[in-house]
Amino acid sequence: SGTSRLAQPNTVSTVEVMSMTNVARDAFEAYHSGDHAKCSKHLEQIGNFKTAFDVKVTHNTLLNEYFKSGNADPQHLLIQLSQAYDRARERDKKDKVDKGRRKRDDDEDDAYREDDDLYVLRYNQALLCVQLRQYAQAR
């Protein structure tokens, strides 16, 4: 007699990861080909797959929308990127308080990846500051 097992609620199957990898690739290709509407749909799919705020998806969505609008308002994009950065930092602070000290190497690897995502976001903020001639803020 076999026992049925329920999947863990936070477990992601290999098929789901591969599917999201394909969607991410499709979003990348759509973005670089200038098909921002298609890219938006793919990024929305990825965002719906994620269970929590994901700074990389948010960052990519903001950049795609900026280019989709014809680069119309760099100041607005700067504000949105700053809000995304602040939200990610607050989440990180909350996670550290909730979890205490990180205990596993996997957690540290995830933290480095998230930091890399924040570095790219901060780089784009700095570029916008230079474009807007807000040099002091570009630091």
Short mmCIF file of N, CA and C in Angstrom, two decimals:
data_model
loop_
_atom_site.label_atom_id
_atom_site.label_comp_id
_atom_site.label_asym_id
_atom_site.label_seq_id
_atom_site.Cartn_x
_atom_site.Cartn_y
_atom_site.Cartn_z
N SER A 1 0.85 -1.19 0.00
CA SER A 1 0.00 0.00 0.00
C SER A 1 0.88 1.23 0.00
N GLY A 2 0.71 2.05 -1.01
CA GLY A 2 1.52 3.26 -1.16
C GLY A 2 0.95 4.41 -0.36
N THR A 3 1.81 5.25 0.04
CA THR A 3 1.38 6.44 0.76
C THR A 3 1.53 7.63 -0.15
N SER A 4 0.53 8.47 -0.17
CA SER A 4 0.67 9.66 -0.99
C SER A 4 1.31 10.75 -0.15
N ARG A 5 2.12 11.54 -0.82
CA ARG A 5 2.79 12.64 -0.13
C ARG A 5 2.39 13.94 -0.79
N LEU A 6 2.18 14.91 0.02
CA LEU A 6 1.88 16.24 -0.49
C LEU A 6 3.19 16.98 -0.72
N ALA A 7 3.22 17.74 -1.77
CA ALA A 7 4.41 18.54 -2.05
C ALA A 7 4.54 19.62 -1.00
N GLN A 8 5.75 19.92 -0.66
CA GLN A 8 5.99 21.02 0.28
C GLN A 8 5.52 22.32 -0.37
N PRO A 9 4.84 23.20 0.39
CA PRO A 9 4.28 24.41 -0.21
C PRO A 9 5.31 25.32 -0.88
N ASN A 10 6.54 25.36 -0.39
CA ASN A 10 7.54 26.26 -0.97
C ASN A 10 8.50 25.54 -1.90
N THR A 11 8.22 24.28 -2.21
CA THR A 11 9.09 23.53 -3.08
C THR A 11 8.77 23.85 -4.53
N VAL A 12 9.80 24.07 -5.31
CA VAL A 12 9.65 24.38 -6.72
C VAL A 12 10.23 23.22 -7.50
N SER A 13 9.45 22.69 -8.43
CA SER A 13 9.92 21.54 -9.21
C SER A 13 10.95 21.98 -10.25
N THR A 14 11.71 21.02 -10.71
CA THR A 14 12.70 21.28 -11.74
C THR A 14 12.02 21.78 -13.01
N VAL A 15 10.86 21.22 -13.33
CA VAL A 15 10.12 21.63 -14.52
C VAL A 15 9.71 23.10 -14.41
N GLU A 16 9.26 23.51 -13.22
CA GLU A 16 8.88 24.92 -13.03
C GLU A 16 10.09 25.84 -13.18
N VAL A 17 11.22 25.45 -12.64
CA VAL A 17 12.42 26.27 -12.75
C VAL A 17 12.85 26.36 -14.21
N MET A 18 12.83 25.25 -14.92
CA MET A 18 13.20 25.26 -16.33
C MET A 18 12.24 26.13 -17.13
N SER A 19 10.96 26.04 -16.80
CA SER A 19 9.95 26.84 -17.50
C SER A 19 10.20 28.33 -17.27
N MET A 20 10.48 28.72 -16.03
CA MET A 20 10.75 30.13 -15.73
C MET A 20 12.06 30.58 -16.37
N THR A 21 13.02 29.68 -16.47
CA THR A 21 14.27 30.01 -17.15
C THR A 21 13.99 30.31 -18.62
N ASN A 22 13.13 29.52 -19.23
CA ASN A 22 12.76 29.77 -20.63
C ASN A 22 12.02 31.09 -20.78
N VAL A 23 11.13 31.38 -19.85
CA VAL A 23 10.38 32.64 -19.90
C VAL A 23 11.34 33.82 -19.71
N ALA A 24 12.30 33.67 -18.80
CA ALA A 24 13.29 34.73 -18.59
C ALA A 24 14.12 34.95 -19.85
N ARG A 25 14.51 33.88 -20.50
CA ARG A 25 15.26 34.00 -21.75
C ARG A 25 14.41 34.70 -22.81
N ASP A 26 13.13 34.32 -22.89
CA ASP A 26 12.23 34.95 -23.86
C ASP A 26 12.05 36.44 -23.56
N ALA A 27 11.99 36.81 -22.28
CA ALA A 27 11.87 38.22 -21.90
C ALA A 27 13.13 38.97 -22.32
N PHE A 28 14.28 38.38 -22.08
CA PHE A 28 15.56 38.99 -22.47
C PHE A 28 15.61 39.22 -23.98
N GLU A 29 15.23 38.20 -24.73
CA GLU A 29 15.26 38.30 -26.19
C GLU A 29 14.26 39.35 -26.69
N ALA A 30 13.07 39.38 -26.09
CA ALA A 30 12.06 40.37 -26.50
C ALA A 30 12.55 41.78 -26.20
N TYR A 31 13.17 41.97 -25.04
CA TYR A 31 13.69 43.28 -24.66
C TYR A 31 14.74 43.75 -25.67
N HIS A 32 15.69 42.88 -25.95
CA HIS A 32 16.78 43.27 -26.84
C HIS A 32 16.35 43.43 -28.29
N SER A 33 15.23 42.83 -28.66
CA SER A 33 14.73 43.02 -30.02
C SER A 33 13.81 44.23 -30.11
N GLY A 34 13.55 44.86 -28.94
CA GLY A 34 12.70 46.06 -28.92
C GLY A 34 11.22 45.77 -28.80
N ASP A 35 10.85 44.51 -28.56
CA ASP A 35 9.45 44.15 -28.40
C ASP A 35 9.08 44.25 -26.92
N HIS A 36 8.90 45.49 -26.47
CA HIS A 36 8.69 45.74 -25.03
C HIS A 36 7.35 45.24 -24.53
N ALA A 37 6.34 45.18 -25.39
CA ALA A 37 5.04 44.65 -24.98
C ALA A 37 5.17 43.16 -24.66
N LYS A 38 5.87 42.44 -25.51
CA LYS A 38 6.08 41.00 -25.29
C LYS A 38 6.94 40.79 -24.04
N CYS A 39 7.95 41.61 -23.89
CA CYS A 39 8.81 41.52 -22.71
C CYS A 39 8.00 41.73 -21.43
N SER A 40 7.09 42.70 -21.46
CA SER A 40 6.23 42.97 -20.30
C SER A 40 5.43 41.74 -19.91
N LYS A 41 4.88 41.06 -20.89
CA LYS A 41 4.09 39.85 -20.61
C LYS A 41 4.95 38.77 -19.96
N HIS A 42 6.16 38.60 -20.47
CA HIS A 42 7.05 37.59 -19.90
C HIS A 42 7.46 37.96 -18.47
N LEU A 43 7.78 39.23 -18.26
CA LEU A 43 8.17 39.67 -16.92
C LEU A 43 7.01 39.53 -15.94
N GLU A 44 5.80 39.77 -16.41
CA GLU A 44 4.62 39.58 -15.56
C GLU A 44 4.48 38.11 -15.16
N GLN A 45 4.71 37.21 -16.12
CA GLN A 45 4.66 35.78 -15.81
C GLN A 45 5.67 35.43 -14.72
N ILE A 46 6.87 35.94 -14.87
CA ILE A 46 7.92 35.66 -13.89
C ILE A 46 7.53 36.23 -12.54
N GLY A 47 7.02 37.47 -12.53
CA GLY A 47 6.60 38.09 -11.27
C GLY A 47 5.49 37.31 -10.59
N ASN A 48 4.57 36.76 -11.36
CA ASN A 48 3.48 35.96 -10.80
C ASN A 48 3.99 34.65 -10.22
N PHE A 49 5.08 34.14 -10.75
CA PHE A 49 5.68 32.90 -10.28
C PHE A 49 6.36 33.10 -8.93
N LYS A 50 6.93 34.26 -8.73
CA LYS A 50 7.65 34.56 -7.48
C LYS A 50 6.66 34.71 -6.34
N THR A 51 7.05 34.25 -5.15
CA THR A 51 6.16 34.33 -4.00
C THR A 51 6.38 35.60 -3.18
N ALA A 52 7.47 36.29 -3.42
CA ALA A 52 7.77 37.50 -2.65
C ALA A 52 8.34 38.56 -3.60
N PHE A 53 8.53 39.74 -3.07
CA PHE A 53 9.13 40.84 -3.83
C PHE A 53 10.47 40.40 -4.38
N ASP A 54 10.68 40.58 -5.66
CA ASP A 54 11.94 40.22 -6.30
C ASP A 54 12.49 41.47 -6.96
N VAL A 55 13.61 41.97 -6.46
CA VAL A 55 14.17 43.23 -6.93
C VAL A 55 14.61 43.14 -8.39
N LYS A 56 15.09 41.98 -8.83
CA LYS A 56 15.54 41.85 -10.21
C LYS A 56 14.36 41.96 -11.18
N VAL A 57 13.26 41.28 -10.86
CA VAL A 57 12.07 41.34 -11.72
C VAL A 57 11.52 42.77 -11.73
N THR A 58 11.47 43.39 -10.57
CA THR A 58 10.98 44.77 -10.48
C THR A 58 11.87 45.71 -11.29
N HIS A 59 13.17 45.58 -11.13
CA HIS A 59 14.14 46.41 -11.85
C HIS A 59 13.97 46.24 -13.36
N ASN A 60 13.91 44.99 -13.81
CA ASN A 60 13.77 44.74 -15.24
C ASN A 60 12.44 45.26 -15.77
N THR A 61 11.39 45.14 -14.99
CA THR A 61 10.07 45.64 -15.40
C THR A 61 10.11 47.16 -15.54
N LEU A 62 10.73 47.83 -14.58
CA LEU A 62 10.82 49.29 -14.63
C LEU A 62 11.62 49.76 -15.85
N LEU A 63 12.75 49.10 -16.11
CA LEU A 63 13.55 49.46 -17.28
C LEU A 63 12.80 49.21 -18.58
N ASN A 64 12.13 48.08 -18.65
CA ASN A 64 11.37 47.77 -19.87
C ASN A 64 10.27 48.80 -20.10
N GLU A 65 9.56 49.18 -19.05
CA GLU A 65 8.49 50.17 -19.19
C GLU A 65 9.05 51.53 -19.59
N TYR A 66 10.23 51.85 -19.07
CA TYR A 66 10.89 53.11 -19.43
C TYR A 66 11.19 53.15 -20.93
N PHE A 67 11.76 52.07 -21.44
CA PHE A 67 12.07 52.04 -22.87
C PHE A 67 10.80 51.93 -23.72
N LYS A 68 9.80 51.24 -23.18
CA LYS A 68 8.52 51.11 -23.88
C LYS A 68 7.88 52.49 -24.06
N SER A 69 8.08 53.37 -23.09
CA SER A 69 7.50 54.71 -23.15
C SER A 69 8.35 55.68 -23.97
N GLY A 70 9.43 55.19 -24.54
CA GLY A 70 10.29 56.06 -25.34
C GLY A 70 11.25 56.88 -24.51
N ASN A 71 11.63 56.39 -23.33
CA ASN A 71 12.57 57.09 -22.44
C ASN A 71 12.06 58.48 -22.06
N ALA A 72 10.77 58.58 -21.90
CA ALA A 72 10.12 59.88 -21.75
C ALA A 72 10.46 60.62 -20.46
N ASP A 73 10.62 59.89 -19.35
CA ASP A 73 10.74 60.58 -18.07
C ASP A 73 11.81 59.93 -17.19
N PRO A 74 13.08 60.30 -17.37
CA PRO A 74 14.14 59.69 -16.57
C PRO A 74 14.00 59.99 -15.07
N GLN A 75 13.46 61.14 -14.72
CA GLN A 75 13.27 61.46 -13.30
C GLN A 75 12.29 60.49 -12.65
N HIS A 76 11.22 60.16 -13.36
CA HIS A 76 10.24 59.20 -12.83
C HIS A 76 10.87 57.82 -12.66
N LEU A 77 11.68 57.40 -13.63
CA LEU A 77 12.37 56.12 -13.50
C LEU A 77 13.32 56.13 -12.30
N LEU A 78 14.02 57.22 -12.11
CA LEU A 78 14.93 57.33 -10.97
C LEU A 78 14.17 57.18 -9.66
N ILE A 79 13.02 57.81 -9.56
CA ILE A 79 12.19 57.69 -8.35
C ILE A 79 11.76 56.25 -8.15
N GLN A 80 11.31 55.60 -9.22
CA GLN A 80 10.85 54.22 -9.12
C GLN A 80 11.99 53.28 -8.73
N LEU A 81 13.17 53.48 -9.31
CA LEU A 81 14.31 52.64 -8.95
C LEU A 81 14.71 52.86 -7.50
N SER A 82 14.64 54.11 -7.04
CA SER A 82 14.96 54.41 -5.64
C SER A 82 13.97 53.73 -4.70
N GLN A 83 12.71 53.73 -5.06
CA GLN A 83 11.69 53.05 -4.25
C GLN A 83 11.93 51.54 -4.22
N ALA A 84 12.29 50.96 -5.37
CA ALA A 84 12.57 49.52 -5.43
C ALA A 84 13.79 49.18 -4.58
N TYR A 85 14.80 50.03 -4.63
CA TYR A 85 16.00 49.81 -3.83
C TYR A 85 15.66 49.88 -2.34
N ASP A 86 14.92 50.90 -1.95
CA ASP A 86 14.54 51.05 -0.53
C ASP A 86 13.72 49.85 -0.06
N ARG A 87 12.81 49.40 -0.91
CA ARG A 87 11.97 48.25 -0.55
C ARG A 87 12.82 47.00 -0.38
N ALA A 88 13.78 46.79 -1.25
CA ALA A 88 14.66 45.62 -1.15
C ALA A 88 15.51 45.69 0.11
N ARG A 89 16.03 46.86 0.43
CA ARG A 89 16.84 47.01 1.65
C ARG A 89 16.01 46.77 2.90
N GLU A 90 14.78 47.28 2.91
CA GLU A 90 13.89 47.05 4.06
C GLU A 90 13.58 45.57 4.21
N ARG A 91 13.33 44.90 3.08
CA ARG A 91 13.06 43.47 3.12
C ARG A 91 14.26 42.72 3.67
N ASP A 92 15.47 43.11 3.22
CA ASP A 92 16.68 42.45 3.70
C ASP A 92 16.85 42.64 5.20
N LYS A 93 16.60 43.84 5.68
CA LYS A 93 16.70 44.11 7.12
C LYS A 93 15.70 43.26 7.90
N LYS A 94 14.47 43.20 7.40
CA LYS A 94 13.42 42.42 8.05
C LYS A 94 13.78 40.93 8.05
N ASP A 95 14.29 40.44 6.93
CA ASP A 95 14.68 39.03 6.84
C ASP A 95 15.77 38.70 7.83
N LYS A 96 16.74 39.60 8.00
CA LYS A 96 17.83 39.34 8.93
C LYS A 96 17.32 39.30 10.37
N VAL A 97 16.38 40.17 10.69
CA VAL A 97 15.80 40.18 12.03
C VAL A 97 14.99 38.91 12.24
N ASP A 98 14.18 38.53 11.24
CA ASP A 98 13.33 37.35 11.35
C ASP A 98 14.14 36.06 11.44
N LYS A 99 15.22 35.96 10.70
CA LYS A 99 15.99 34.73 10.63
C LYS A 99 17.15 34.69 11.61
N GLY A 100 17.51 35.82 12.17
CA GLY A 100 18.70 35.86 12.99
C GLY A 100 19.91 35.76 12.10
N ARG A 101 20.95 35.18 12.62
CA ARG A 101 22.16 35.04 11.79
C ARG A 101 21.95 33.98 10.74
N ARG A 102 22.50 34.19 9.57
CA ARG A 102 22.42 33.20 8.50
C ARG A 102 23.23 31.98 8.92
N LYS A 103 22.62 30.79 8.69
CA LYS A 103 23.26 29.58 9.17
C LYS A 103 23.78 28.69 8.05
N ARG A 104 23.30 28.88 6.83
CA ARG A 104 23.67 27.97 5.76
C ARG A 104 24.40 28.71 4.65
N ASP A 105 25.27 27.97 3.98
CA ASP A 105 26.02 28.55 2.86
C ASP A 105 25.06 28.98 1.75
N ASP A 106 23.98 28.21 1.54
CA ASP A 106 23.00 28.57 0.50
C ASP A 106 22.43 29.95 0.76
N ASP A 107 22.13 30.25 2.01
CA ASP A 107 21.59 31.57 2.35
C ASP A 107 22.59 32.65 1.99
N GLU A 108 23.88 32.40 2.27
CA GLU A 108 24.90 33.39 1.95
C GLU A 108 25.04 33.57 0.44
N ASP A 109 24.96 32.47 -0.30
CA ASP A 109 25.02 32.56 -1.77
C ASP A 109 23.85 33.38 -2.29
N ASP A 110 22.65 33.15 -1.74
CA ASP A 110 21.47 33.93 -2.14
C ASP A 110 21.67 35.40 -1.82
N ALA A 111 22.27 35.69 -0.67
CA ALA A 111 22.50 37.08 -0.27
C ALA A 111 23.45 37.75 -1.26
N TYR A 112 24.48 37.04 -1.70
CA TYR A 112 25.41 37.63 -2.68
C TYR A 112 24.69 37.90 -3.99
N ARG A 113 23.85 36.97 -4.44
CA ARG A 113 23.11 37.18 -5.68
C ARG A 113 22.20 38.39 -5.56
N GLU A 114 21.50 38.51 -4.42
CA GLU A 114 20.62 39.65 -4.21
C GLU A 114 21.42 40.94 -4.17
N ASP A 115 22.60 40.92 -3.54
CA ASP A 115 23.45 42.11 -3.52
C ASP A 115 23.87 42.49 -4.93
N ASP A 116 24.20 41.50 -5.76
CA ASP A 116 24.55 41.79 -7.15
C ASP A 116 23.39 42.48 -7.85
N ASP A 117 22.17 42.02 -7.61
CA ASP A 117 20.99 42.65 -8.22
C ASP A 117 20.86 44.10 -7.76
N LEU A 118 21.15 44.35 -6.49
CA LEU A 118 21.07 45.72 -5.97
C LEU A 118 22.19 46.58 -6.56
N TYR A 119 23.35 46.01 -6.80
CA TYR A 119 24.44 46.78 -7.39
C TYR A 119 24.07 47.24 -8.80
N VAL A 120 23.44 46.37 -9.56
CA VAL A 120 23.03 46.74 -10.92
C VAL A 120 21.98 47.84 -10.85
N LEU A 121 21.05 47.71 -9.93
CA LEU A 121 20.02 48.75 -9.76
C LEU A 121 20.67 50.08 -9.37
N ARG A 122 21.60 50.05 -8.43
CA ARG A 122 22.28 51.27 -8.00
C ARG A 122 23.09 51.88 -9.16
N TYR A 123 23.70 51.05 -9.97
CA TYR A 123 24.44 51.53 -11.13
C TYR A 123 23.50 52.30 -12.07
N ASN A 124 22.34 51.73 -12.33
CA ASN A 124 21.38 52.41 -13.21
C ASN A 124 20.86 53.71 -12.58
N GLN A 125 20.71 53.71 -11.26
CA GLN A 125 20.33 54.96 -10.59
C GLN A 125 21.41 56.02 -10.81
N ALA A 126 22.66 55.63 -10.67
CA ALA A 126 23.76 56.58 -10.85
C ALA A 126 23.81 57.11 -12.28
N LEU A 127 23.59 56.23 -13.25
CA LEU A 127 23.57 56.68 -14.64
C LEU A 127 22.46 57.71 -14.88
N LEU A 128 21.29 57.46 -14.30
CA LEU A 128 20.19 58.41 -14.45
C LEU A 128 20.53 59.74 -13.78
N CYS A 129 21.17 59.67 -12.62
CA CYS A 129 21.57 60.91 -11.94
C CYS A 129 22.52 61.73 -12.80
N VAL A 130 23.47 61.07 -13.45
CA VAL A 130 24.39 61.79 -14.33
C VAL A 130 23.62 62.38 -15.50
N GLN A 131 22.73 61.59 -16.09
CA GLN A 131 21.92 62.08 -17.21
C GLN A 131 21.11 63.31 -16.80
N LEU A 132 20.60 63.30 -15.57
CA LEU A 132 19.80 64.41 -15.07
C LEU A 132 20.65 65.50 -14.43
N ARG A 133 21.96 65.33 -14.50
CA ARG A 133 22.93 66.29 -13.95
C ARG A 133 22.79 66.46 -12.43
N GLN A 134 22.42 65.39 -11.78
CA GLN A 134 22.34 65.35 -10.32
C GLN A 134 23.59 64.63 -9.82
N TYR A 135 24.72 65.28 -10.04
CA TYR A 135 26.01 64.63 -9.82
C TYR A 135 26.25 64.21 -8.39
N ALA A 136 25.85 65.01 -7.44
CA ALA A 136 26.07 64.66 -6.04
C ALA A 136 25.29 63.40 -5.66
N GLN A 137 24.13 63.23 -6.23
CA GLN A 137 23.30 62.07 -5.92
C GLN A 137 23.82 60.80 -6.63
N ALA A 138 24.66 60.96 -7.64
CA ALA A 138 25.15 59.83 -8.43
C ALA A 138 26.22 59.01 -7.72
N ARG A 139 26.62 59.39 -6.56
CA ARG A 139 27.70 58.71 -5.86
C ARG A 139 27.42 57.28 -5.60
#
